[in-house]
XYZ file of C-alpha atoms in Angstrom:
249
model
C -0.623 -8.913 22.423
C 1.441 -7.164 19.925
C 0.493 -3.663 18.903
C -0.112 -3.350 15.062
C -0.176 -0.502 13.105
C -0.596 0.281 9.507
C 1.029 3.051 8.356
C 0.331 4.938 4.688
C 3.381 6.791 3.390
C 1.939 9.788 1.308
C 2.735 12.782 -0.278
C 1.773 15.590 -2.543
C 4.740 14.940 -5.428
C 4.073 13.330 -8.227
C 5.782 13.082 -11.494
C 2.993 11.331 -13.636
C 0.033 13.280 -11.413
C 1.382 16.136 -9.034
C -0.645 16.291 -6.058
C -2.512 12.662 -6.383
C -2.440 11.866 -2.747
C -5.375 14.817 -2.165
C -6.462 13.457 -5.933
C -10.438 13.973 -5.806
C -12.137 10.445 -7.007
C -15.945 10.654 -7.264
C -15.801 13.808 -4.998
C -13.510 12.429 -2.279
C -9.658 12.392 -1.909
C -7.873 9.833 -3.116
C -6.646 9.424 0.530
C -9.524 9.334 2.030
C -10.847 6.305 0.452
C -8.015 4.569 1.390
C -8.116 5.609 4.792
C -12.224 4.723 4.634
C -11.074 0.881 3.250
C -7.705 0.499 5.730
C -9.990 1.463 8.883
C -12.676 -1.651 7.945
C -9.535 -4.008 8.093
C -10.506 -6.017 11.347
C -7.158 -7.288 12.078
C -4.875 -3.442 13.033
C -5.269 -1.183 15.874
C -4.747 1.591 14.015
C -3.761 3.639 11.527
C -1.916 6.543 10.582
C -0.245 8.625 7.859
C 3.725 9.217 7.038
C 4.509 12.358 4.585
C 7.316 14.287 4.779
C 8.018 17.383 6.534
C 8.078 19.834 3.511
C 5.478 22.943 3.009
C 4.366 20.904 0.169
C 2.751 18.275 2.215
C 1.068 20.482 4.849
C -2.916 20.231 2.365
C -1.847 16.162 3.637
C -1.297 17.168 7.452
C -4.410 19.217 7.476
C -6.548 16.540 5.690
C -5.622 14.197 8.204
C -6.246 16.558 10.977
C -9.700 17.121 9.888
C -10.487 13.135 9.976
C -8.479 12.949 13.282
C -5.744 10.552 11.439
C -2.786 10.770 13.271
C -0.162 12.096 11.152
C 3.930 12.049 11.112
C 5.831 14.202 9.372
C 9.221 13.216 8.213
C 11.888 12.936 5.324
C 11.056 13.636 1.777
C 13.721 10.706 0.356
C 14.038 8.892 2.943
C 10.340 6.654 3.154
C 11.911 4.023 5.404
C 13.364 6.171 8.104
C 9.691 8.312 7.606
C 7.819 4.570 8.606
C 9.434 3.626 11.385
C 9.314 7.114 13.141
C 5.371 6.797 12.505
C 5.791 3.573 14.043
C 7.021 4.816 16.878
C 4.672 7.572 17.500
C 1.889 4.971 17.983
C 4.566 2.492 19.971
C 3.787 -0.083 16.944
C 5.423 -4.194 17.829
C 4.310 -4.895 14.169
C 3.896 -2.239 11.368
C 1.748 -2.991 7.743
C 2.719 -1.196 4.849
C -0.254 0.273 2.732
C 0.578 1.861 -0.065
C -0.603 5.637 -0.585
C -1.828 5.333 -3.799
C -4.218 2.263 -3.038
C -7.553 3.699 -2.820
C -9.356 0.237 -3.439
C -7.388 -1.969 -1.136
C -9.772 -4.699 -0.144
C -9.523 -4.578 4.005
C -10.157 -8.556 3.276
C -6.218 -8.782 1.938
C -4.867 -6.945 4.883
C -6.522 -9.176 7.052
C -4.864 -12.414 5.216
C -1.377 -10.648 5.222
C -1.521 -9.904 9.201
C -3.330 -13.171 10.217
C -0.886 -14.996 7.954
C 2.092 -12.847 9.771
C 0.635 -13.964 13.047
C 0.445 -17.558 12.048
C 3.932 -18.302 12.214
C 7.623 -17.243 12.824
C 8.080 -14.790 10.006
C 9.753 -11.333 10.123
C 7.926 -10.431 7.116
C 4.951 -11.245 5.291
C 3.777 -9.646 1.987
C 1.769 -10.060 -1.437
C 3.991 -8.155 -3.539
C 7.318 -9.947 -4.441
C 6.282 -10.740 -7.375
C 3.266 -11.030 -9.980
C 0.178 -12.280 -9.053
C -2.423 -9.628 -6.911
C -3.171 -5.837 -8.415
C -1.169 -3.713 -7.527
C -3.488 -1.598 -5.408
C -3.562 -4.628 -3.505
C -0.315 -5.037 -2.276
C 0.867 -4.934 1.956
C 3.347 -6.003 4.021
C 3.467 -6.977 7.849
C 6.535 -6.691 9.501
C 8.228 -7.103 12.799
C 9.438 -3.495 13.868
C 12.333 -5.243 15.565
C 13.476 -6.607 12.583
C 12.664 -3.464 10.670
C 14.478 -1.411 12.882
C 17.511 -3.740 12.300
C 17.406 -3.703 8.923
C 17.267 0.157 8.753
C 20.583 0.078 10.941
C 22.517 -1.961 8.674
C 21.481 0.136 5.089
C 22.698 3.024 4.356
C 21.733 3.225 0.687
C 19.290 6.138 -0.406
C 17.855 4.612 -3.499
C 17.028 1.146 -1.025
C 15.948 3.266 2.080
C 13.535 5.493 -0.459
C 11.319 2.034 -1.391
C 10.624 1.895 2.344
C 10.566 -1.819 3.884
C 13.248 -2.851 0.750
C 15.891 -2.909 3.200
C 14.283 -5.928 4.813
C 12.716 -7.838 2.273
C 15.422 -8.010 0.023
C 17.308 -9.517 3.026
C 15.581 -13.447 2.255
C 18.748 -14.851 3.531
C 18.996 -13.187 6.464
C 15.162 -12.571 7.597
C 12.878 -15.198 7.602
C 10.660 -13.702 4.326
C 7.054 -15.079 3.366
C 5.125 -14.274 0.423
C 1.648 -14.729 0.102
C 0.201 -16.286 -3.131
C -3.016 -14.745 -4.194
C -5.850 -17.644 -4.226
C -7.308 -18.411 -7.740
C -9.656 -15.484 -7.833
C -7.494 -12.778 -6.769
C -4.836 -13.705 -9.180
C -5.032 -10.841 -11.573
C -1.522 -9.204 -11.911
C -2.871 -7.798 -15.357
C -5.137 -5.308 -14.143
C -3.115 -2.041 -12.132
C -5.215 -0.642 -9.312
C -2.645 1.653 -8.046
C -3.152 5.315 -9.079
C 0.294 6.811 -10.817
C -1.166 8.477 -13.501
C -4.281 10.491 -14.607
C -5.491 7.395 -16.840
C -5.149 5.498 -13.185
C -7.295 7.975 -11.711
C -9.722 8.255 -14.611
C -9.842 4.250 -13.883
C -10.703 4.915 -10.006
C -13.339 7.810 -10.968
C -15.132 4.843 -12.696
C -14.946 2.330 -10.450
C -15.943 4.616 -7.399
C -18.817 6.324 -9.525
C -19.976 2.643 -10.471
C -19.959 1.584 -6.916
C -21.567 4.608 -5.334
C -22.250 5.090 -2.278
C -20.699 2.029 -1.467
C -17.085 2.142 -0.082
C -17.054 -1.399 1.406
C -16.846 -3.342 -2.268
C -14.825 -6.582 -2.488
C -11.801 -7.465 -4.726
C -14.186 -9.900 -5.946
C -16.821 -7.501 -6.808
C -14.512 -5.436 -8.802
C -12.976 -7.642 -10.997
C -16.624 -8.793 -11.693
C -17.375 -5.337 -12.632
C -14.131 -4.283 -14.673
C -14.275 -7.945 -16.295
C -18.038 -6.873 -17.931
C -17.045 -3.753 -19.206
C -13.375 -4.387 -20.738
C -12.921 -0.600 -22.324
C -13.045 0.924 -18.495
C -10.357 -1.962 -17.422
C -8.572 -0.731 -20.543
C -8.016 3.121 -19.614
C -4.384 2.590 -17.999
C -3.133 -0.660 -19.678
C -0.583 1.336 -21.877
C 0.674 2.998 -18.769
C 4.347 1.814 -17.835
C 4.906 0.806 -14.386
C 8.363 1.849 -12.722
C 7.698 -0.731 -9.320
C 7.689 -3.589 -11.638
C 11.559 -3.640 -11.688
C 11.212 -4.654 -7.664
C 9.241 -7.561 -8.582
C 10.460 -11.200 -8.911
C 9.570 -13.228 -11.870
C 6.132 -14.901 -11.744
């Protein structure tokens, strides 16, 4: 059976909200309730965290040291060649992108992007092409073969800093499969990735709604952030520099 690992590329700069991977949301690091929500996907055999080598990220090192998280440290720029050598270090056949500033990633999507991945011939599998699931709630299986291959043939920094871009922009040559959200996950509106303080403000109130629960659906929070509209408001004004990757809907 193939090994398949999910790997979290992370690290302490920010523009819009320096230091947000170690972020504190309702008392807990932003990257520990990620890690907390990744771990309860049933469908990986592990996880583990990619941030770069600098003195800057060693607060991210140690954090995952204390939670016994294995940990690779690698190139600031580069977030592609920083994935695959965390892929390696846990001999991975099939790596899944999370993204490190997803703290309410529903373990229920990564389970539909690898068991769709496993379902047929694809190199790569993802729900983030273009509109139609949160941000927040975006992953991506891939075969490391292919991955590897597609890192061999790109030597462009700005492609090889958006991590598995090198592949997935590749349709023609890779065999490329996006995922649709169904009905009631379709919500490309709302922005549950955390880029800004109003994105954090957003998570303090969805974790402090929730709590102590860590194990909430993507159904249960758009229930909650549909009844009270001025918390879904907070970061609606705040622009999104990823959306440029996207396809049109």
């Amino acid at each position: 059976m193939p090994r398949i690992i999910a790997v979290i590329a992370a690290r302490m700069g920010s523009e819009r909200l320096p230091g947000k991977t170690l972020c504190p949301i309702e008392g807990k690091p932003l990257l520990g309730h990620l890690l907390d929500r990744a771990l309860r996907a049933k469908t990986i055999d592990g996880v583990m965290v990619a941030t770069p080598e600098s003195p800057e990220n060693d607060p991210v090192a140690a954090y995952c040291a204390s939670l016994n998280i294995p940990c690779f440290r690698g190139s600031e720029s580069d977030v592609a060649d920083r994935m695959n050598g965390a892929l390696e270090m846990l001999n991975a056949d099939v790596g899944v992108q999370l993204y490190g500033d997803s703290p309410v990633i529903d373990p229920a999507i990564i389970d539909l992007c690898v068991n769709t991945y496993k379902s047929g011939e694809w190199d790569w599998v993802g729900n983030d092409l273009r509109p139609g699931f949160s941000s927040g709630q975006f992953a991506e299986v891939f075969s490391m073969r292919t991955f590897k291959d597609a890192l061999s043939k790109c030597n462009d920094p700005a492609v090889r800093e958006h991590g598995t871009l090198c592949l997935r922009r590749e349709e023609g040559k890779y065999r490329i499969h996006e995922i649709a959200p169904p009905e009631e996950l379709r919500h490309p509106e709302i922005c549950l990735s955390v880029d800004s303080e109003e994105d954090a403000a957003l998570m303090d109130a969805i974790f402090g709604h929730f709590a102590p629960r860590n194990d909430f659906t993507a159904q249960e929070l758009y229930a909650f952030l549909e009844k009270h509209s001025e918390i879904a408001g907070i970061n609606k004004k705040v622009e999104r520099r990823w959306k440029k990757y996207q396809k049109k809907a």
